[in-house]
Coordinates of C-alpha atoms and ligand atoms in Angstrom, one line a residue:
X42 CA -75.3 52.5 -12.8
X43 CA -72.5 55.0 -13.3
X44 CA -69.5 54.6 -11.0
X45 CA -69.2 57.3 -8.3
X46 CA -65.6 57.7 -9.5
X47 CA -67.0 58.9 -12.8
X48 CA -69.5 61.2 -11.3
X49 CA -72.3 58.8 -10.5
X50 CA -74.2 58.5 -7.2
X51 CA -72.3 56.5 -4.6
X52 CA -73.8 53.1 -3.9
X53 CA -73.4 53.7 -0.2
X54 CA -75.1 56.8 1.1
X55 CA -73.1 57.3 4.3
X56 CA -69.4 56.3 4.4
X57 CA -68.8 52.9 6.1
X58 CA -65.4 52.5 7.7
X59 CA -63.4 49.3 7.2
X60 CA -63.3 48.6 11.0
X61 CA -64.4 50.2 14.2
X62 CA -64.7 49.4 17.9
X63 CA -68.0 48.8 19.7
X64 CA -68.3 50.5 23.1
X65 CA -71.5 50.2 25.2
X66 CA -72.6 51.7 28.5
X67 CA -71.3 48.8 30.4
X68 CA -67.8 49.5 29.1
X69 CA -68.1 53.2 30.0
X70 CA -69.3 52.3 33.5
X71 CA -66.4 49.9 34.0
X72 CA -63.9 52.6 33.0
X73 CA -65.6 55.3 35.2
X74 CA -65.3 53.0 38.2
X75 CA -61.6 52.8 37.8
X76 CA -61.3 56.6 37.4
X77 CA -63.0 57.0 40.8
X78 CA -60.8 54.3 42.4
X79 CA -57.4 54.7 44.1
X80 CA -55.4 53.0 41.4
X81 CA -55.3 54.1 37.8
X82 CA -52.4 51.7 37.1
X83 CA -50.9 48.6 38.6
X84 CA -54.1 48.0 40.5
X85 CA -56.5 45.1 40.8
X86 CA -58.0 45.2 37.3
X87 CA -54.9 44.2 35.5
X88 CA -54.7 41.0 37.5
X89 CA -58.4 40.4 37.0
X90 CA -58.0 40.8 33.3
X91 CA -55.1 38.4 33.2
X92 CA -57.2 35.8 35.2
X93 CA -60.1 36.2 32.7
X94 CA -57.7 35.8 29.7
X95 CA -56.4 32.6 31.2
X96 CA -59.9 31.3 31.8
X97 CA -61.0 32.3 28.3
X98 CA -58.1 30.6 26.6
X99 CA -57.3 27.8 29.0
X100 CA -53.6 28.9 29.2
X101 CA -51.9 28.9 32.6
X102 CA -50.4 32.3 32.6
X103 CA -51.2 35.7 31.1
X104 CA -49.2 38.9 31.1
X105 CA -51.2 42.1 30.2
X106 CA -49.0 44.6 28.6
X107 CA -49.2 48.1 27.0
X108 CA -49.9 46.9 23.4
X109 CA -49.6 44.0 21.0
X110 CA -46.1 45.1 19.8
X111 CA -44.8 45.1 23.4
X112 CA -46.3 41.6 23.7
X113 CA -44.2 40.4 20.8
X114 CA -41.1 42.2 22.1
X115 CA -41.6 40.5 25.4
X116 CA -41.7 37.0 23.8
X117 CA -38.4 37.6 22.0
X118 CA -36.9 39.0 25.2
X119 CA -38.1 35.9 27.2
X120 CA -36.3 33.7 24.6
X121 CA -33.1 35.7 24.8
X122 CA -33.2 36.4 21.1
X123 CA -29.9 38.3 20.2
X124 CA -27.4 39.1 17.5
X125 CA -26.8 35.7 16.1
X126 CA -30.4 34.5 16.1
X127 CA -32.9 34.1 13.3
X128 CA -36.6 34.1 13.7
X129 CA -38.9 33.0 10.9
X130 CA -42.2 34.9 10.3
X131 CA -44.8 35.7 7.6
X132 CA -44.3 38.6 5.2
X133 CA -48.1 39.2 5.2
X134 CA -48.4 40.8 8.6
X135 CA -48.1 44.1 10.4
X136 CA -44.5 45.1 10.7
X137 CA -44.5 44.5 14.5
X138 CA -44.3 40.7 13.9
X139 CA -40.8 41.2 12.5
X140 CA -39.8 44.4 14.3
X141 CA -39.8 42.6 17.6
X142 CA -36.9 40.4 16.4
X143 CA -35.0 43.5 15.4
X144 CA -35.6 45.1 18.8
X145 CA -33.6 42.3 20.3
X146 CA -30.8 42.4 17.7
X147 CA -31.9 39.3 15.9
X148 CA -32.7 38.7 12.2
X149 CA -36.3 38.2 10.9
X150 CA -36.5 35.7 8.1
X151 CA -39.5 35.6 5.9
X152 CA -41.2 32.4 4.7
X153 CA -43.8 32.6 2.0
X154 CA -47.5 32.0 2.5
X155 CA -49.9 29.4 1.2
X156 CA -51.6 31.0 -1.8
X157 CA -55.0 29.7 -0.8
X158 CA -55.2 30.2 3.0
X159 CA -52.8 33.2 3.0
X160 CA -51.1 32.0 6.2
X161 CA -47.4 31.1 6.5
X162 CA -46.7 27.8 4.7
X163 CA -45.1 25.2 7.0
X164 CA -43.1 23.7 4.0
X165 CA -41.7 27.2 3.3
X166 CA -40.8 27.5 7.0
X167 CA -38.7 24.3 6.8
X168 CA -36.8 25.6 3.8
X169 CA -35.7 28.6 5.8
X170 CA -34.4 26.9 8.9
X171 CA -30.7 27.2 9.5
X172 CA -28.3 26.6 12.5
X173 CA -29.2 30.1 13.7
X174 CA -33.0 29.7 13.7
X175 CA -34.4 30.0 17.3
X176 CA -38.1 30.5 16.9
X177 CA -41.1 30.8 14.5
X178 CA -43.6 33.7 14.8
X179 CA -46.6 32.5 13.0
X180 CA -49.4 35.0 12.4
X181 CA -53.1 34.0 12.3
X182 CA -53.8 36.2 9.4
X183 CA -57.4 37.7 9.3
X184 CA -58.1 35.4 12.4
X185 CA -57.7 32.0 10.8
X186 CA -55.4 29.7 12.9
X187 CA -52.2 28.7 11.2
X188 CA -51.4 25.0 10.6
X189 CA -50.7 24.4 14.3
X190 CA -50.0 20.7 14.2
X191 CA -47.5 21.0 11.3
X192 CA -45.7 24.0 12.9
X193 CA -45.5 22.3 16.2
X194 CA -44.0 19.2 14.5
X195 CA -41.4 21.4 12.8
X196 CA -40.5 23.1 16.1
X197 CA -40.1 19.7 17.8
X198 CA -37.9 18.4 15.0
X199 CA -35.6 21.4 15.0
X200 CA -35.8 22.4 18.6
X201 CA -37.5 25.8 17.9
X202 CA -39.9 27.9 20.0
X203 CA -43.4 28.5 18.6
X204 CA -44.7 32.0 19.0
X205 CA -48.3 32.7 17.7
X206 CA -49.0 36.3 16.8
X207 CA -52.8 36.2 17.5
X208 CA -53.4 39.9 17.1
X209 CA -56.2 38.9 14.7
X210 CA -57.4 35.7 16.2
X211 CA -58.7 36.1 19.8
X212 CA -61.8 33.9 19.9
X213 CA -60.5 31.4 17.3
X214 CA -60.2 27.7 18.0
X215 CA -58.0 25.1 16.4
X216 CA -59.4 21.6 16.8
X217 CA -61.5 22.9 19.7
X218 CA -58.5 24.4 21.6
X219 CA -58.6 28.1 22.0
X220 CA -55.9 30.3 20.4
X221 CA -53.8 31.3 23.4
X222 CA -53.3 27.7 24.6
X223 CA -51.7 26.3 21.4
X224 CA -48.2 27.8 21.0
X225 CA -45.3 28.2 23.5
X226 CA -46.3 31.9 23.7
X227 CA -49.3 33.6 22.1
X228 CA -49.7 37.4 21.7
X229 CA -52.9 39.4 21.6
X230 CA -53.5 43.0 20.6
X231 CA -56.4 45.1 21.9
X232 CA -56.0 48.0 19.5
X233 CA -59.5 49.5 18.7
X234 CA -59.7 47.9 15.3
X235 CA -59.2 44.4 16.7
X236 CA -62.0 42.1 17.9
X237 CA -61.9 43.4 21.5
X238 CA -60.2 46.6 22.6
X239 CA -58.7 48.2 25.7
X240 CA -57.9 51.4 23.8
X241 CA -54.3 50.3 23.4
X242 CA -53.3 47.0 25.0
X243 CA -51.9 43.6 24.6
X244 CA -51.2 40.3 26.4
X245 CA -49.1 37.2 26.2
X246 CA -50.5 33.8 27.1
X247 CA -48.2 30.9 28.0
X248 CA -48.1 27.6 29.9
X249 CA -44.4 28.1 30.7
X250 CA -43.6 29.5 34.1
X251 CA -40.1 30.6 33.3
X252 CA -41.2 32.7 30.3
X253 CA -44.1 34.1 32.4
X254 CA -41.7 35.4 35.1
X255 CA -39.3 36.9 32.6
X256 CA -42.1 38.7 30.8
X257 CA -43.5 40.1 34.0
X258 CA -40.2 41.6 34.9
X259 CA -39.7 42.8 31.4
X260 CA -43.0 44.7 31.5
X261 CA -42.0 46.7 34.5
X262 CA -38.3 47.9 34.3
X263 CA -36.9 44.5 35.3
X264 CA -37.6 45.6 38.9
X265 CA -38.7 43.0 41.5
X266 CA -39.8 42.9 45.2
X267 CA -39.7 39.2 45.3
X268 CA -37.5 38.3 48.3
X269 CA -36.2 35.2 46.7
X270 CA -34.7 37.3 43.9
X271 CA -33.3 40.2 46.0
X272 CA -29.6 40.4 46.7
X273 CA -30.4 41.0 50.4
X274 CA -33.5 41.3 52.6
X275 CA -34.5 44.8 53.4
X276 CA -37.4 47.1 54.5
X277 CA -40.9 46.4 53.2
X278 CA -41.3 47.7 49.7
X279 CA -37.6 47.5 49.0
X280 CA -37.0 46.6 45.3
X281 CA -34.1 46.0 43.0
X282 CA -33.7 46.1 39.2
X283 CA -32.3 42.7 38.1
X284 CA -32.9 42.9 34.4
X285 CA -33.2 45.6 31.8
X286 CA -36.9 46.0 31.3
X287 CA -39.2 48.6 30.0
X288 CA -42.3 50.5 31.2
X289 CA -44.8 48.4 29.2
X290 CA -47.4 48.3 31.9
X291 CA -51.1 48.2 31.1
X292 CA -53.2 50.7 33.1
X293 CA -56.2 49.7 35.2
X294 CA -58.3 52.0 33.0
X295 CA -57.3 49.8 29.9
X296 CA -57.7 46.6 31.9
X297 CA -61.2 47.5 33.0
X298 CA -62.2 48.2 29.4
X299 CA -60.5 45.0 28.2
X300 CA -62.4 43.0 30.9
X301 CA -65.7 44.4 30.0
X302 CA -65.1 43.8 26.2
X303 CA -63.9 40.2 26.9
X304 CA -67.3 39.6 28.4
X305 CA -68.9 40.3 25.0
X306 CA -66.5 38.3 22.8
X307 CA -69.0 35.5 21.9
X308 CA -71.5 38.0 20.7
X309 CA -68.7 39.8 18.7
X310 CA -67.5 36.5 17.2
X311 CA -71.0 35.4 16.2
X312 CA -71.8 38.6 14.4
X313 CA -68.5 38.6 12.6
X314 CA -69.1 35.1 11.4
X315 CA -72.6 36.0 10.2
X316 CA -71.1 38.9 8.1
X317 CA -68.3 36.7 6.7
X318 CA -71.0 34.2 5.6
X319 CA -73.0 36.8 3.8
X320 CA -69.8 38.1 2.0
X321 CA -68.7 34.6 1.1
X322 CA -72.1 33.8 -0.3
X323 CA -72.2 36.9 -2.3
X324 CA -68.7 36.6 -3.7
X325 CA -68.0 32.9 -4.1
X326 CA -69.6 32.7 -7.5
X327 CA -68.1 35.9 -8.9
X328 CA -65.2 34.7 -11.1
X329 CA -63.5 38.1 -10.9
X330 CA -63.0 37.7 -7.1
X331 CA -61.1 35.1 -5.0
X332 CA -62.0 34.5 -1.4
X333 CA -59.7 33.2 1.4
X334 CA -59.8 29.5 1.9
X335 CA -60.0 28.1 5.4
X336 CA -58.5 24.9 6.9
X337 CA -61.1 22.7 8.5
X338 CA -59.3 22.7 11.9
X339 CA -59.8 26.4 12.4
X340 CA -63.1 27.6 13.9
X341 CA -62.3 31.2 13.1
X342 CA -63.3 34.5 14.7
X343 CA -62.6 36.7 11.7
X344 CA -60.9 40.0 12.2
X345 CA -60.6 41.1 8.6
X346 CA -62.5 40.4 5.4
X347 CA -60.4 40.6 2.3
X348 CA -61.3 40.2 -1.4
X349 CA -58.6 39.2 -3.8
X350 CA -59.0 40.4 -7.4
X351 CA -58.7 37.8 -10.1
X352 CA -56.5 40.0 -12.2
X353 CA -56.8 37.9 -15.4
X354 CA -60.5 38.7 -15.5
X355 CA -60.3 42.4 -14.8
X356 CA -59.4 45.4 -16.9
X357 CA -58.1 47.5 -13.9
X358 CA -55.5 46.9 -11.3
X359 CA -56.0 46.9 -7.5
X360 CA -55.3 50.6 -7.1
X361 CA -57.9 51.6 -9.6
X362 CA -60.5 49.3 -8.2
X363 CA -59.6 50.5 -4.7
X364 CA -60.2 54.1 -5.8
X365 CA -63.5 53.2 -7.5
X366 CA -64.8 51.2 -4.5
X367 CA -63.7 53.9 -2.1
X368 CA -65.6 56.5 -4.2
X369 CA -68.7 54.4 -3.6
X370 CA -68.3 55.4 0.2
X371 CA -66.8 52.0 1.2
X372 CA -64.0 52.3 3.8
X373 CA -61.0 50.1 2.6
X374 CA -57.5 49.1 3.6
X375 CA -54.8 46.8 2.2
X376 CA -53.4 44.2 4.7
X377 CA -50.5 44.1 4.2
X378 CA -47.5 45.4 2.3
X379 CA -45.0 42.5 2.6
X380 CA -42.9 43.5 5.6
X381 CA -39.6 43.3 3.7
X382 CA -41.0 45.8 1.0
X383 CA -41.0 48.6 3.6
X384 CA -38.2 51.0 2.9
X385 CA -36.7 50.3 6.3
X386 CA -36.3 46.6 5.5
X387 CA -35.1 47.3 2.0
X388 CA -32.4 49.4 3.5
X389 CA -31.4 46.4 5.7
X390 CA -30.8 44.5 2.4
X391 CA -34.0 42.3 2.0
X392 CA -34.6 41.7 -1.7
X393 CA -37.9 41.8 -3.4
X394 CA -39.0 38.5 -4.9
X395 CA -38.2 36.3 -1.9
X396 CA -41.9 35.4 -1.2
X397 CA -43.7 35.5 -4.6
X398 CA -47.1 34.3 -3.3
X399 CA -47.1 37.1 -0.6
X400 CA -46.2 39.7 -3.2
X401 CA -48.9 38.5 -5.6
X402 CA -51.4 38.6 -2.7
X403 CA -50.5 42.1 -1.7
X404 CA -50.9 43.4 -5.2
X405 CA -54.4 42.1 -5.6
X406 CA -56.2 42.5 -2.3
X407 CA -58.6 44.9 -0.7
X408 CA -59.9 44.7 2.9
X409 CA -63.6 45.6 3.1
X410 CA -65.7 46.6 6.2
X411 CA -66.0 44.0 9.0
X412 CA -67.0 44.9 12.5
X413 CA -69.6 43.9 15.1
X414 CA -72.0 46.8 14.6
X415 CA -72.1 46.6 10.8
X416 CA -75.8 46.2 10.0
X417 CA -77.4 43.8 7.5
X418 CA -78.3 46.7 5.3
X419 CA -74.8 48.1 5.4
X420 CA -73.4 44.6 4.5
X421 CA -75.9 44.5 1.6
X422 CA -74.8 48.0 0.4
X423 CA -71.1 47.0 0.6
X424 CA -71.8 43.9 -1.5
X425 CA -73.7 46.0 -4.0
X426 CA -70.9 48.4 -4.3
X427 CA -68.3 45.6 -4.9
X428 CA -70.5 44.0 -7.5
X429 CA -71.1 47.4 -9.2
X430 CA -67.4 48.1 -9.4
X431 CA -66.4 44.6 -10.5
X432 CA -69.0 44.5 -13.2
X433 CA -67.7 47.8 -14.6
X434 CA -64.1 46.6 -14.8
X435 CA -64.7 43.0 -15.8
X436 CA -63.3 41.8 -19.1
X437 CA -65.8 40.9 -21.7
X438 CA -65.9 37.4 -23.1
Ligands
LIG585 C1 -52.2 45.0 15.4 C2 -51.2 44.0 15.2 C3 -50.0 43.9 16.0 C4 -49.6 45.0 16.9 O1 -50.5 45.3 17.9 P1 -50.5 46.8 18.6 O2 -51.4 46.5 19.8 O3 -51.1 47.7 17.6 O4 -49.1 47.1 19.0 C5 -49.1 42.9 15.8 N1 -49.3 42.0 14.8 C6 -50.4 42.0 14.1 C7 -50.6 40.9 13.1 C8 -51.4 43.0 14.2 O5 -52.4 43.0 13.4

C-alpha cells in the first residue's frame, strides 16, 4: 500500500494521540465534591492523598506538591544542594531532572545510559563521581526501574544521596518493592500524560523525617505554625517564616482527582502491560526495529512505548520515518533530546559527545501511542502503520 506521506490512504482512519488521560464519572464526582466544599486548597484531600500514596508505596512520608518539577526542586532543597555541589543524572530525561539542580545553584553532571535498557548505567555513574558529588538523580525511563541495588551500593560507598525521578514509574516494583520506597527520596508527576493525573501535580516519597519536614516547609513559603519552631509563643494561628520556601502547594481539587485516579492504578497498569506485550510481540522479530530490554528485577508499569530504528537496515533517518508514520495518523513524540543538547545547556558549556549511547538513542527513537483507553483495534492499527512504513524504507538484501 502507498504511504500516506506519498498521497496514499492513511493506515489509521482517525488520528491516535501518543498519550492521553483517562477521566471517568467517579473522577468528575470527586472533583465536584471539593468544588462544593469549604476548602479548595490546603484542605483535607491533600492529606488524604498523601496518606494513600504512603499506603500504595509503603513509604513513611509523602509530600504532595504542585507538580513533578517542584517535587524534584524540593529534593535538592532538602539536601541543601548549592554552588559547589554536583548531582549526577541521566541525559535521556525531561529537562526538569537536571534543572532542579540548577535551581539550587548546583551543577548537573550527565552519566551515559545502558544502550540496551536505556536507563542510566551505574558504571558510568561511578566514572563521574568527584569530591563535589552530593547526589544521584536516577530516572526510571519509560517506567522501568533503574538498577536500584547497584546505585544504592554506589551511594553507600561514596556517601551520596539517591533520588529517584519516578515521573514515569508509579506502579512499578523492583524485586517486589514499590517505587517510592526504594530511594532516599522518590518524585512522582501527575501531569495528564503520566500514568495517573491530578491535572498538574507531583509528590515526594521518603522514609526520612528530616527531609520530609524540610520539604513540607519548602512547599509553603517556609512558613510554620509549629510551636516548637516558633521564636516565641503567641496567639492561635500565629506563624513565622523560618526558611525561604515557595508556593508549591497542591490544591484540594487536584488532590481529589489524584486520589480518585490512584484508586484505578492497577487497572491502568494492567492495560498498559497488555499493550506493551502486543507491541513487543509484533516488533521483536522485525530486524529493522530494536525494542527496549528490561532487567528481570523490574516489574514495570510502562509509561512510554518507544521503538528504536535499526539505522543500518533502513534507507531513511528517524525524522523521515517519523514524518511518514505521522502521516499514517499515528501520534508520535521523541523522548528525549539529551538534556545537555538543549541550547540553554549548550550555553552553559556542556559539550556534545559526552554521552554517546544517549545521543545514538535520541537520533533513532520514536514514541508510539500508549495509554489506558487505547483499544485493541487501535493497537492493531498502530502496528500495521509501523510495519507499512518500515517495509517501505527497509534496505533490500
Ligand atoms: C514529567 C516529568 C517531570 C516533570 O513533571 P511535571 O509534573 O511535568 O513538572 C520530571 N521528570 C520526568 C522524567 C518527567 O517525565
